[in-house]
Coordinates of C-alpha atoms in Angstrom, one line a residue:
Chain O
M10 CA 28.9 39.4 -25.1
M11 CA 29.1 41.9 -22.4
R12 CA 25.4 42.8 -22.7
T13 CA 24.5 39.2 -22.4
S14 CA 26.4 38.6 -19.4
T15 CA 24.9 41.6 -17.7
R16 CA 21.6 40.3 -18.5
R17 CA 22.4 37.0 -17.0
W18 CA 23.3 38.6 -13.7
W19 CA 20.2 40.7 -13.8
H20 CA 18.5 37.4 -13.9
A21 CA 20.1 36.0 -11.2
G22 CA 19.2 39.0 -9.0
L23 CA 15.7 38.8 -10.1
G24 CA 15.6 35.0 -9.3
L25 CA 17.3 35.5 -5.8
V26 CA 14.3 38.3 -5.2
F27 CA 11.8 35.7 -6.2
T28 CA 13.1 32.8 -4.2
A29 CA 13.5 35.0 -1.0
I30 CA 9.6 36.0 -1.4
M31 CA 8.7 32.5 -2.0
L32 CA 10.9 31.2 1.0
F33 CA 10.0 33.9 3.4
P34 CA 7.4 31.7 5.4
V35 CA 10.2 29.1 5.8
Y36 CA 12.4 31.8 7.0
W37 CA 9.9 33.0 9.3
M38 CA 9.4 29.9 10.9
F39 CA 13.2 29.7 11.6
N40 CA 13.1 33.1 13.1
V41 CA 10.0 32.5 15.4
S42 CA 11.5 29.2 16.5
L43 CA 14.6 31.3 17.8
T44 CA 12.6 34.1 19.3
P45 CA 12.2 34.5 23.1
R46 CA 9.0 33.9 24.4
N47 CA 8.6 37.6 25.5
D48 CA 9.3 39.1 22.0
L49 CA 7.0 36.9 20.2
R50 CA 4.3 39.3 20.6
N51 CA 6.4 42.4 19.8
D52 CA 4.9 45.0 17.4
P53 CA 6.6 45.3 15.0
P54 CA 7.9 41.7 15.0
Q55 CA 11.6 41.0 15.2
M56 CA 12.8 40.2 11.8
F57 CA 15.9 38.7 12.6
P58 CA 16.9 36.5 15.4
V59 CA 19.2 39.0 17.0
D60 CA 18.9 37.3 20.4
P61 CA 18.3 33.9 19.7
T62 CA 16.9 31.4 22.5
F63 CA 17.1 27.8 22.3
E64 CA 14.2 27.3 24.7
G65 CA 12.0 26.3 21.8
Y66 CA 14.5 23.6 20.8
Q67 CA 15.0 22.6 24.3
A68 CA 11.2 21.8 24.5
V69 CA 11.4 19.8 21.3
F70 CA 14.1 17.5 22.9
D71 CA 12.1 17.3 26.0
Q72 CA 8.9 16.7 24.6
Q73 CA 8.9 15.6 21.0
L74 CA 11.4 12.8 20.7
P75 CA 8.9 10.0 21.1
A76 CA 6.8 11.5 18.6
L77 CA 9.9 11.9 16.0
V78 CA 10.6 8.3 16.7
T79 CA 7.3 7.2 16.1
S80 CA 7.1 9.2 12.6
L81 CA 10.5 7.7 11.7
L82 CA 9.4 4.1 12.2
I83 CA 6.0 4.9 10.4
G84 CA 7.8 6.5 7.5
L85 CA 10.4 3.5 7.1
G86 CA 7.5 0.8 7.6
C87 CA 5.7 2.8 4.7
V88 CA 8.9 2.6 2.5
V89 CA 9.4 -1.1 2.9
L90 CA 5.6 -2.0 2.3
T91 CA 5.6 0.5 -0.7
V92 CA 8.6 -1.1 -2.4
V93 CA 7.9 -4.7 -1.7
I94 CA 4.4 -4.3 -3.2
A95 CA 5.1 -1.8 -6.0
A96 CA 8.3 -3.0 -7.5
P97 CA 7.2 -6.7 -8.5
A98 CA 3.9 -4.9 -9.8
G99 CA 5.9 -2.6 -11.9
Y100 CA 8.0 -5.5 -13.3
A101 CA 4.5 -7.3 -14.0
M102 CA 3.0 -4.3 -16.0
A103 CA 6.3 -3.3 -17.6
M104 CA 8.0 -6.2 -18.7
L105 CA 5.8 -9.4 -18.3
D106 CA 2.6 -7.7 -20.2
I107 CA 0.5 -8.7 -17.6
R108 CA -3.1 -9.3 -18.9
G109 CA -5.5 -6.4 -18.1
G110 CA -2.6 -4.1 -17.4
R111 CA -4.3 -1.0 -18.7
T112 CA -7.4 -1.7 -16.5
L113 CA -4.8 -2.0 -13.5
N114 CA -3.1 1.3 -14.5
F115 CA -6.6 2.8 -14.8
L116 CA -7.5 1.7 -11.2
L117 CA -4.3 3.2 -10.0
L118 CA -5.0 6.4 -11.3
V119 CA -8.4 6.5 -9.9
A120 CA -7.2 5.2 -6.6
Q121 CA -5.1 8.3 -6.4
M122 CA -8.2 10.5 -6.7
I123 CA -10.0 9.1 -3.6
P124 CA -9.9 11.9 -1.1
A125 CA -8.1 11.0 2.1
V126 CA -10.8 11.8 4.4
V127 CA -13.0 9.2 2.9
M128 CA -10.2 6.6 3.2
A129 CA -9.9 7.6 6.8
M130 CA -13.3 6.9 7.4
G131 CA -13.4 3.7 5.8
F132 CA -10.1 2.6 7.6
Y133 CA -11.6 3.8 10.9
A134 CA -14.7 1.6 10.6
I135 CA -12.4 -1.3 9.8
Y136 CA -9.8 -0.5 12.5
V137 CA -12.4 -0.1 15.2
R138 CA -13.6 -3.9 14.6
L139 CA -10.1 -5.1 14.1
G140 CA -8.9 -3.2 17.1
L141 CA -6.1 -1.5 15.2
L142 CA -7.1 2.0 16.2
N143 CA -4.2 4.1 17.6
S144 CA -1.7 1.3 16.4
V145 CA 1.7 1.9 14.6
W146 CA 1.0 -0.9 12.4
G147 CA -2.5 0.6 11.4
L148 CA -0.9 4.0 10.5
I149 CA 1.8 2.2 8.4
V150 CA -0.9 0.7 6.1
A151 CA -3.1 3.6 5.9
D152 CA -0.3 6.0 5.0
S153 CA 1.1 3.6 2.4
T154 CA -2.2 4.1 0.5
I155 CA -0.8 7.5 -0.3
A156 CA 2.3 6.1 -1.9
V157 CA 1.5 2.7 -3.4
P158 CA -0.3 3.8 -6.6
F159 CA 2.2 6.7 -7.4
A160 CA 5.0 3.9 -6.8
V161 CA 3.6 1.4 -9.2
L162 CA 3.2 4.0 -12.1
L163 CA 6.8 5.2 -11.4
F164 CA 8.2 1.6 -11.3
T165 CA 6.1 0.7 -14.5
A166 CA 7.4 3.9 -16.3
F167 CA 11.0 3.2 -15.3
M168 CA 11.2 -0.5 -15.8
R169 CA 9.8 0.1 -19.5
G170 CA 13.3 1.9 -20.1
I171 CA 15.1 -1.4 -19.3
P172 CA 16.2 -3.0 -22.5
R173 CA 14.3 -6.2 -23.0
E174 CA 17.5 -7.7 -24.5
L175 CA 18.9 -8.1 -20.9
L176 CA 15.7 -10.1 -19.9
Q177 CA 16.2 -12.3 -23.1
A178 CA 19.9 -12.7 -22.2
S179 CA 18.9 -13.7 -18.6
R180 CA 16.4 -16.1 -19.9
M181 CA 18.8 -17.5 -22.1
D182 CA 21.3 -18.2 -19.0
G183 CA 18.3 -20.3 -17.6
A184 CA 17.1 -17.8 -15.0
G185 CA 13.4 -17.7 -14.1
A186 CA 11.5 -14.8 -14.1
W187 CA 11.9 -14.2 -10.2
R188 CA 15.8 -14.7 -10.4
T189 CA 15.8 -12.2 -13.3
F190 CA 13.8 -9.7 -11.4
R191 CA 15.9 -10.2 -8.4
S192 CA 19.3 -10.2 -10.0
I193 CA 18.8 -7.8 -13.2
V194 CA 15.8 -5.8 -13.0
V195 CA 15.9 -4.6 -9.1
P196 CA 19.8 -3.7 -9.3
L197 CA 19.0 -1.7 -12.6
S198 CA 15.9 -0.1 -10.9
R199 CA 17.9 1.6 -8.1
N200 CA 17.1 5.1 -8.9
A201 CA 13.1 4.2 -9.1
I202 CA 13.7 2.4 -5.6
L203 CA 15.2 5.4 -4.2
T204 CA 12.7 7.6 -5.8
A205 CA 9.6 5.8 -4.7
S206 CA 11.1 5.2 -1.1
L207 CA 11.8 8.9 -0.7
F208 CA 8.3 9.8 -1.5
A209 CA 6.6 7.1 0.8
F210 CA 8.8 8.3 3.4
L211 CA 8.2 12.0 2.9
W212 CA 4.2 11.3 2.6
A213 CA 4.2 9.2 5.6
W214 CA 6.5 11.4 7.6
S215 CA 3.9 14.4 6.6
D216 CA 0.6 12.6 6.9
F217 CA -1.8 14.4 9.1
V218 CA -5.2 13.3 8.0
F219 CA -4.9 9.6 9.1
A220 CA -2.7 10.2 11.8
S221 CA -5.5 12.6 13.3
T222 CA -8.2 10.1 12.6
L223 CA -6.6 6.8 13.2
A224 CA -4.2 7.4 15.9
R225 CA -5.8 10.2 17.8
N226 CA -5.5 8.5 21.2
S227 CA -2.3 6.5 20.8
D228 CA 0.6 6.5 23.3
F229 CA 2.8 7.0 20.6
I230 CA 1.6 9.7 18.1
P231 CA 3.3 11.0 15.2
V232 CA 5.1 14.3 14.9
T233 CA 2.3 15.9 12.8
L234 CA -0.4 15.4 15.2
S235 CA 1.9 16.2 17.9
I236 CA 2.5 19.7 16.4
Y237 CA -1.3 20.0 16.2
N238 CA -2.2 18.9 19.6
Y239 CA 0.8 21.5 20.7
I240 CA -1.0 24.2 18.9
G241 CA -4.3 23.4 20.5
N242 CA -2.8 23.5 23.9
N243 CA -0.9 26.3 24.5
T244 CA -1.1 29.0 21.9
T245 CA 1.6 31.1 23.5
Q246 CA 4.6 29.1 23.0
W247 CA 5.0 29.6 19.1
N248 CA 8.9 29.5 19.5
A249 CA 8.6 26.0 20.5
I250 CA 5.8 25.1 17.9
M251 CA 7.7 26.3 15.2
A252 CA 10.9 24.8 16.7
T253 CA 9.1 21.4 16.4
A254 CA 7.9 22.5 12.9
V255 CA 11.7 23.1 11.9
V256 CA 12.7 19.6 13.2
A257 CA 9.7 18.1 11.3
S258 CA 10.9 19.8 8.2
I259 CA 14.5 18.1 8.4
P260 CA 13.6 15.1 6.2
A261 CA 12.2 17.6 3.5
A262 CA 15.7 19.3 3.9
V263 CA 17.6 16.2 3.5
L264 CA 15.6 15.1 0.5
L265 CA 16.2 18.2 -1.3
V266 CA 20.1 18.6 -0.5
F267 CA 20.9 14.8 -1.5
A268 CA 18.1 13.6 -4.0
Q269 CA 16.8 16.8 -5.7
R270 CA 17.0 15.2 -9.0
Y271 CA 15.0 12.4 -8.0
V272 CA 12.3 14.6 -6.3
A273 CA 11.8 16.4 -9.6
A274 CA 11.8 13.3 -11.5
G275 CA 9.2 11.8 -9.2
V276 CA 7.1 15.0 -9.4
T277 CA 7.2 14.9 -13.3
A278 CA 6.8 10.9 -13.5
G279 CA 3.3 11.4 -11.6
A280 CA 2.1 13.8 -14.2
V281 CA 3.8 13.5 -17.6
K282 CA 3.6 10.0 -18.9
D283 CA 5.8 8.8 -22.0
Chain W
M2 CA 10.2 10.0 -18.9
T3 CA 12.2 10.9 -21.7
T4 CA 14.4 7.7 -21.6
A5 CA 11.3 5.5 -21.1
T6 CA 10.1 6.9 -24.6
T7 CA 13.4 6.2 -26.4
M8 CA 14.0 2.8 -25.0
H9 CA 10.4 2.0 -26.1
E10 CA 11.1 2.9 -29.5
R11 CA 14.1 1.0 -29.8
R12 CA 12.3 -2.2 -28.8
P13 CA 13.1 -4.5 -31.7
E14 CA 10.1 -4.2 -34.3
R15 CA 8.6 -7.4 -35.8
P16 CA 10.9 -8.3 -39.0
P17 CA 8.8 -8.2 -42.1
G18 CA 7.6 -11.3 -43.3
E19 CA 7.7 -13.3 -40.0
S20 CA 4.3 -14.5 -39.0
R21 CA 2.5 -13.2 -36.0
S22 CA 2.0 -16.4 -34.3
H23 CA 5.9 -17.0 -34.5
V24 CA 6.3 -13.7 -32.7
D25 CA 3.7 -14.8 -30.1
R26 CA 5.5 -17.9 -29.3
R27 CA 8.8 -16.2 -29.1
R28 CA 7.4 -13.6 -26.6
R29 CA 5.8 -16.3 -24.7
R30 CA 9.0 -18.1 -24.1
I31 CA 10.8 -14.9 -23.2
H32 CA 8.3 -13.7 -20.6
G33 CA 7.1 -17.2 -19.4
S34 CA 3.3 -18.1 -18.9
P35 CA 1.1 -15.3 -18.1
W36 CA 0.6 -16.7 -14.7
V37 CA 4.1 -15.3 -13.8
A38 CA 3.0 -11.8 -14.5
V39 CA -0.1 -12.6 -12.4
A40 CA 2.0 -13.6 -9.5
F41 CA 4.0 -10.7 -9.6
A42 CA 1.3 -8.3 -9.6
A43 CA -0.5 -10.4 -7.1
P44 CA 0.7 -8.5 -3.9
L45 CA -0.7 -5.4 -5.5
I46 CA -4.0 -6.7 -6.4
V47 CA -4.6 -8.2 -2.9
Y48 CA -3.4 -4.8 -1.4
L49 CA -5.7 -2.9 -3.8
I50 CA -8.6 -5.0 -2.8
A51 CA -7.9 -4.9 1.0
F52 CA -6.8 -1.3 1.5
Y53 CA -8.6 0.7 -1.3
A54 CA -11.7 -1.1 -2.4
Y55 CA -12.5 -2.6 1.1
P56 CA -12.3 0.9 2.9
L57 CA -14.1 2.6 0.1
I58 CA -16.9 -0.1 0.3
R59 CA -17.1 0.6 4.2
S60 CA -17.4 4.4 3.6
I61 CA -20.4 3.8 1.2
D62 CA -21.8 1.5 3.7
L63 CA -21.5 4.1 6.2
S64 CA -23.2 6.6 4.1
V65 CA -26.3 4.3 3.5
H66 CA -26.9 3.5 7.2
D67 CA -27.5 5.6 10.4
Y68 CA -24.3 5.2 12.2
N69 CA -23.6 6.6 15.5
I70 CA -20.6 5.6 17.9
R71 CA -22.5 2.6 19.4
A72 CA -23.8 1.2 16.1
F73 CA -20.1 1.3 15.1
V74 CA -19.0 -1.1 17.8
Q75 CA -22.2 -3.2 17.6
G76 CA -22.6 -3.3 14.0
N77 CA -26.5 -2.9 13.9
A78 CA -27.0 0.4 12.2
E79 CA -30.2 1.0 10.7
F80 CA -30.4 0.9 6.8
V81 CA -31.7 4.4 5.5
G82 CA -30.8 4.2 1.8
L83 CA -30.2 7.7 0.3
E84 CA -31.5 9.7 3.3
N85 CA -27.9 10.8 4.6
F86 CA -27.4 12.4 0.9
A87 CA -30.7 14.0 0.9
N88 CA -30.1 15.5 4.3
V89 CA -26.7 16.6 3.5
V90 CA -27.6 18.1 0.0
S91 CA -30.7 20.1 1.8
S92 CA -28.5 21.4 4.6
P93 CA -28.0 25.1 4.1
L94 CA -24.4 24.4 4.6
F95 CA -24.4 22.5 1.5
P96 CA -24.6 25.5 -0.9
Q97 CA -22.0 27.4 1.1
A98 CA -19.6 24.5 1.2
L99 CA -20.2 23.9 -2.4
W100 CA -19.4 27.5 -3.4
N101 CA -16.4 27.8 -0.9
T102 CA -15.0 24.5 -2.5
F103 CA -15.6 26.2 -5.9
L104 CA -13.7 29.5 -5.0
F105 CA -11.0 27.6 -3.3
V106 CA -10.2 25.4 -6.1
F107 CA -10.7 27.8 -8.9
V108 CA -8.9 30.7 -7.5
S109 CA -6.2 28.8 -6.2
L110 CA -5.7 26.9 -9.6
V111 CA -5.7 30.2 -11.6
F112 CA -3.0 31.8 -9.4
Q113 CA -0.8 28.6 -8.9
Y114 CA -0.8 27.9 -12.5
S115 CA -0.1 31.5 -13.8
I116 CA 2.7 32.2 -11.1
G117 CA 3.8 28.5 -11.9
L118 CA 4.1 29.1 -15.5
A119 CA 5.7 32.7 -15.4
L120 CA 8.4 31.2 -12.9
A121 CA 9.0 28.4 -15.3
V122 CA 9.5 30.5 -18.3
F123 CA 11.7 32.7 -16.3
F124 CA 13.8 29.6 -15.1
K125 CA 14.0 28.4 -18.6
R126 CA 16.7 31.0 -19.5
R127 CA 19.9 29.8 -18.0
F128 CA 21.5 32.2 -15.6
P129 CA 23.9 31.8 -12.8
L130 CA 22.2 29.9 -9.8
S131 CA 19.1 29.0 -11.8
G132 CA 19.4 25.4 -11.0
V133 CA 20.0 26.2 -7.2
L134 CA 16.8 28.6 -7.0
R135 CA 14.7 26.2 -8.9
A136 CA 15.5 23.5 -6.5
M137 CA 14.8 25.9 -3.3
F138 CA 11.4 26.6 -5.0
L139 CA 10.6 22.9 -4.2
I140 CA 10.8 23.5 -0.5
P141 CA 7.2 24.6 0.2
W142 CA 5.9 21.4 -1.3
L143 CA 8.1 19.1 0.4
L144 CA 7.4 20.6 3.9
P145 CA 4.5 18.7 5.8
L146 CA 1.3 20.4 5.6
I147 CA 1.1 20.8 9.4
V148 CA 4.5 22.7 9.1
S149 CA 3.6 25.2 6.3
S150 CA -0.2 25.7 7.4
S151 CA 0.8 26.4 11.1
T152 CA 3.6 28.9 9.8
W153 CA 1.1 30.5 7.7
A154 CA -1.5 30.9 10.6
W155 CA 1.0 32.6 12.7
M156 CA 2.1 34.8 10.0
M157 CA -1.5 35.6 9.6
N158 CA -2.3 36.2 13.3
S159 CA -4.2 39.3 13.9
D160 CA -2.3 40.9 16.7
A161 CA 1.3 39.4 16.2
G162 CA 1.5 38.3 12.5
V163 CA 4.1 39.5 10.3
L164 CA 1.8 39.7 7.5
N165 CA -0.1 42.8 9.3
S166 CA 3.1 44.4 10.1
F167 CA 4.2 44.3 6.6
L168 CA 0.7 45.9 5.6
G169 CA 1.2 48.5 8.2
V170 CA 4.4 49.6 6.7
V171 CA 2.6 50.6 3.6
G172 CA -0.3 52.0 5.8
I173 CA -2.9 49.6 5.5
D174 CA -4.8 48.8 8.5
P175 CA -4.4 45.3 9.9
V176 CA -6.5 42.5 8.6
N177 CA -8.1 39.9 10.9
W178 CA -7.0 37.2 8.3
L179 CA -8.3 34.0 10.0
T180 CA -10.5 35.3 12.4
S181 CA -13.0 37.4 10.2
P182 CA -15.6 35.5 8.1
E183 CA -15.0 38.0 5.3
T184 CA -11.1 37.1 4.8
S185 CA -10.8 33.4 6.3
L186 CA -11.5 31.9 2.9
L187 CA -9.0 34.3 1.1
S188 CA -6.6 33.3 3.9
V189 CA -6.6 29.7 3.3
I190 CA -6.4 30.3 -0.5
I191 CA -3.2 32.3 -0.2
A192 CA -1.6 29.6 1.6
N193 CA -2.8 26.9 -0.7
I194 CA -1.6 29.1 -3.9
W195 CA 1.9 29.3 -2.0
L196 CA 1.7 25.3 -1.7
G197 CA 0.8 24.7 -5.1
I198 CA 3.2 27.0 -6.9
P199 CA 6.3 24.5 -6.6
F200 CA 4.3 21.8 -8.4
N201 CA 3.1 23.8 -11.2
L202 CA 6.6 25.2 -11.7
V203 CA 8.3 21.7 -11.8
I204 CA 6.0 20.2 -14.2
L205 CA 5.6 23.2 -16.5
Y206 CA 9.4 23.7 -16.5
S207 CA 9.9 20.0 -17.8
G208 CA 7.1 20.6 -20.4
L209 CA 9.0 23.7 -21.6
Q210 CA 12.0 21.6 -21.8
N211 CA 10.4 19.2 -24.0
I212 CA 9.5 22.0 -26.7
P213 CA 12.2 21.5 -29.4
E214 CA 14.7 24.6 -29.7
E215 CA 14.3 24.7 -33.3
V216 CA 10.5 25.9 -32.9
Y217 CA 11.9 29.0 -31.2
E218 CA 14.5 29.3 -33.7
A219 CA 12.0 29.6 -36.4
A220 CA 9.8 31.9 -34.7
A221 CA 13.0 34.2 -34.2
L222 CA 13.6 33.9 -37.7
D223 CA 10.0 35.0 -38.6
G224 CA 10.9 38.1 -36.5
A225 CA 8.3 37.5 -33.6
G226 CA 9.0 39.1 -30.2
P227 CA 9.2 37.6 -27.0
F228 CA 5.5 38.0 -26.2
M229 CA 4.3 36.8 -29.7
V230 CA 6.6 33.7 -29.2
F231 CA 5.2 33.1 -25.7
W232 CA 1.2 33.3 -26.8
R233 CA 1.9 31.8 -30.4
V234 CA 4.3 29.1 -29.8
T235 CA 5.1 28.3 -26.1
F236 CA 1.5 28.5 -24.7
P237 CA 0.0 26.2 -27.4
L238 CA 2.5 23.7 -27.5
L239 CA 2.6 23.5 -23.7
R240 CA -1.4 23.0 -23.7
P241 CA -1.3 19.2 -23.2
V242 CA 1.1 19.5 -20.0
S243 CA -0.8 22.5 -18.9
A244 CA -4.1 20.5 -18.9
I245 CA -2.6 17.7 -17.1
T246 CA -1.1 20.2 -14.4
I247 CA -4.5 21.8 -13.7
L248 CA -6.4 18.6 -13.5
L249 CA -4.0 17.1 -11.0
G250 CA -3.9 20.4 -9.0
L251 CA -7.7 20.3 -9.1
V252 CA -8.1 16.9 -7.9
Y253 CA -5.8 17.5 -5.3
T254 CA -7.3 20.9 -4.0
L255 CA -10.8 19.4 -4.2
K256 CA -9.9 16.8 -1.6
V257 CA -7.4 18.5 0.7
V258 CA -8.2 18.8 4.2
D259 CA -4.8 19.5 6.2
V260 CA -4.5 23.4 5.1
V261 CA -7.9 24.5 5.8
W262 CA -8.5 22.6 8.9
I263 CA -5.1 23.5 10.5
M264 CA -5.6 27.2 9.8
S265 CA -9.3 28.0 10.3
K266 CA -11.0 24.6 11.1
G267 CA -13.5 26.0 8.1
G268 CA -14.5 28.8 10.2
P269 CA -15.2 31.3 11.5
A270 CA -19.0 30.7 10.8
N271 CA -18.2 28.1 8.2
S272 CA -16.8 30.7 6.0
S273 CA -14.0 28.7 4.8
L274 CA -15.6 25.4 5.1
T275 CA -15.2 23.2 1.8
L276 CA -16.8 19.9 1.2
A277 CA -13.6 18.0 2.2
V278 CA -13.3 20.0 5.5
W279 CA -17.1 19.5 6.2
S280 CA -16.8 15.7 5.9
Y281 CA -13.6 15.6 8.0
R282 CA -15.5 18.0 10.6
E283 CA -18.5 15.9 10.8
A284 CA -16.7 12.7 11.3
F285 CA -13.6 13.4 13.3
G286 CA -13.6 17.5 14.2
T287 CA -16.1 17.4 16.9
G288 CA -16.7 15.4 20.0
Q289 CA -19.8 13.9 18.7
P290 CA -18.7 12.1 15.5
D291 CA -21.1 11.6 12.8
F292 CA -20.0 9.2 10.4
S293 CA -23.1 8.7 8.1
P294 CA -23.5 12.4 7.0
A295 CA -19.5 12.7 6.7
A296 CA -19.5 9.6 4.5
A297 CA -22.3 10.9 2.4
I298 CA -20.4 14.3 1.9
G299 CA -17.0 12.3 1.4
N300 CA -19.0 10.3 -1.4
I301 CA -20.4 13.3 -3.2
L302 CA -16.7 14.7 -3.3
I303 CA -15.5 11.3 -4.7
V304 CA -18.0 11.7 -7.6
I305 CA -16.9 15.3 -8.3
A306 CA -13.3 14.1 -8.2
L307 CA -14.2 11.1 -10.5
V308 CA -15.6 13.3 -13.2
F309 CA -12.6 15.4 -13.5
G310 CA -10.2 12.3 -12.8
L311 CA -11.8 10.7 -16.0
A312 CA -11.3 13.7 -17.8
Y313 CA -7.7 13.4 -16.8
V314 CA -7.2 9.9 -17.9
N315 CA -9.0 10.7 -21.2
L316 CA -6.8 13.5 -21.8
Q317 CA -3.7 11.5 -20.9
R318 CA -4.6 8.9 -23.7
K319 CA -4.9 11.7 -26.2
V320 CA -1.6 13.0 -25.2
E321 CA 0.0 9.3 -25.3
Q322 CA -1.3 8.7 -29.0

């Protein structure tokens, strides 16, 4: 009894060490963001923010707010577009036995294998003609392609778990397919909607390839591109770059704190099917 | 995943003696006409055609024409057939980019998988804080790639990077991580391994959870030690999940641009240039966009990804059965 509990604490200690090693880069980002500019190139580097400065964060508020708002809008736009397209499709595939459902499933898997750089070129060629380059709408559509196939597969897997008896009962009460979808399937799929939304937001927020190709000269660039330009323009101000990186990590942190089990569920749903 | 399976099984089976057509009729009554299903899937189908198929066709179109910026706007590019592909493949950069891609993918996957598996086995034993720590391991995967890549780039800075000062503590000379052709590929691989560990950990951990406890108990009764149990029980039972994890990692690593581009831009002297990064550089990375060769490289990449992707689909079908 005594021995097992000691071993458990040993494990906890070891786990802490592993986690500390793994998260060191994250700590380092935080540390650098608080380091005064004169100390950035100290040798050895400052391991702890003993004399923290907020000049980096000041720079974020002075310069990065429009980029953060742009990213927020694009992320929210992607969430709406993804859910509106994926949820009904999941319903059709999981519960309405759509003809060619297997083919559709297959196409969605293949779609996830197309490199973003190829999609970016295709979108670029299309947007040049349509005048959609450097527009928020164009970026919302392009970014949503990262999440839509995943979200459909997620909704399909989830909705297969909804008992068909409920649909039957709803049918008996005279509800049509749309009514059943709206008042039974959607409320029951709350967790799937949440998971799909979280990932759609996070992926749109994190996107660099589409942003750097389709919105390069936009008046409103997303925060990822803004960080990239920052690095290109002034390589001395790493505290400000890292401060922006810290702020750009906030959605990831929020996700982890408030929706950790959905994150794990989402990662697994993409890979391990029932 | 598990709920979906059980619910699926719980669906009432056809009662014995009931004719098939009777069931079909009943199904139709419950689910309405087949067009209802199509109507619900219609937005997705339109979406896939407009925002997947069409861009894809445009990129293939780019690769068989000679596009430059002017032709882009005017739309009068000359048709050159497979010339772009021939130029790309015969370019001296091609073997180098292919070899870099292979190393980048292979080394990344070996380490991501083995470290992920070791951690998954480690976290499987419950201990205080195990849930919290496991959740924290997700952080690298959730961060935007620009954030993690630029952090690594700064950590690997030749003069002021913390990695070199760690090396200095153990008496190793500073390494020019990203600025030397000998180490730049290794540097981006290190960052990429770090990025992939959470994904491997989460999937392999859930795979471990699905191995029934009785199997371990039986092995313990037979007197198998922990290593024996791992090699003879855990590892073989985990094989389908392992294969899916590795294939997904492979497809992802093959096509990733951000990490390499942000850290090293494929340089110096193309030493960390992968196919995906090469394609990106030709199209968007220089002042002179060269869309046609870029699209050709991209389409070669699609073919490679599809070969492995189909292997994945095939495998998943086997797992499902």
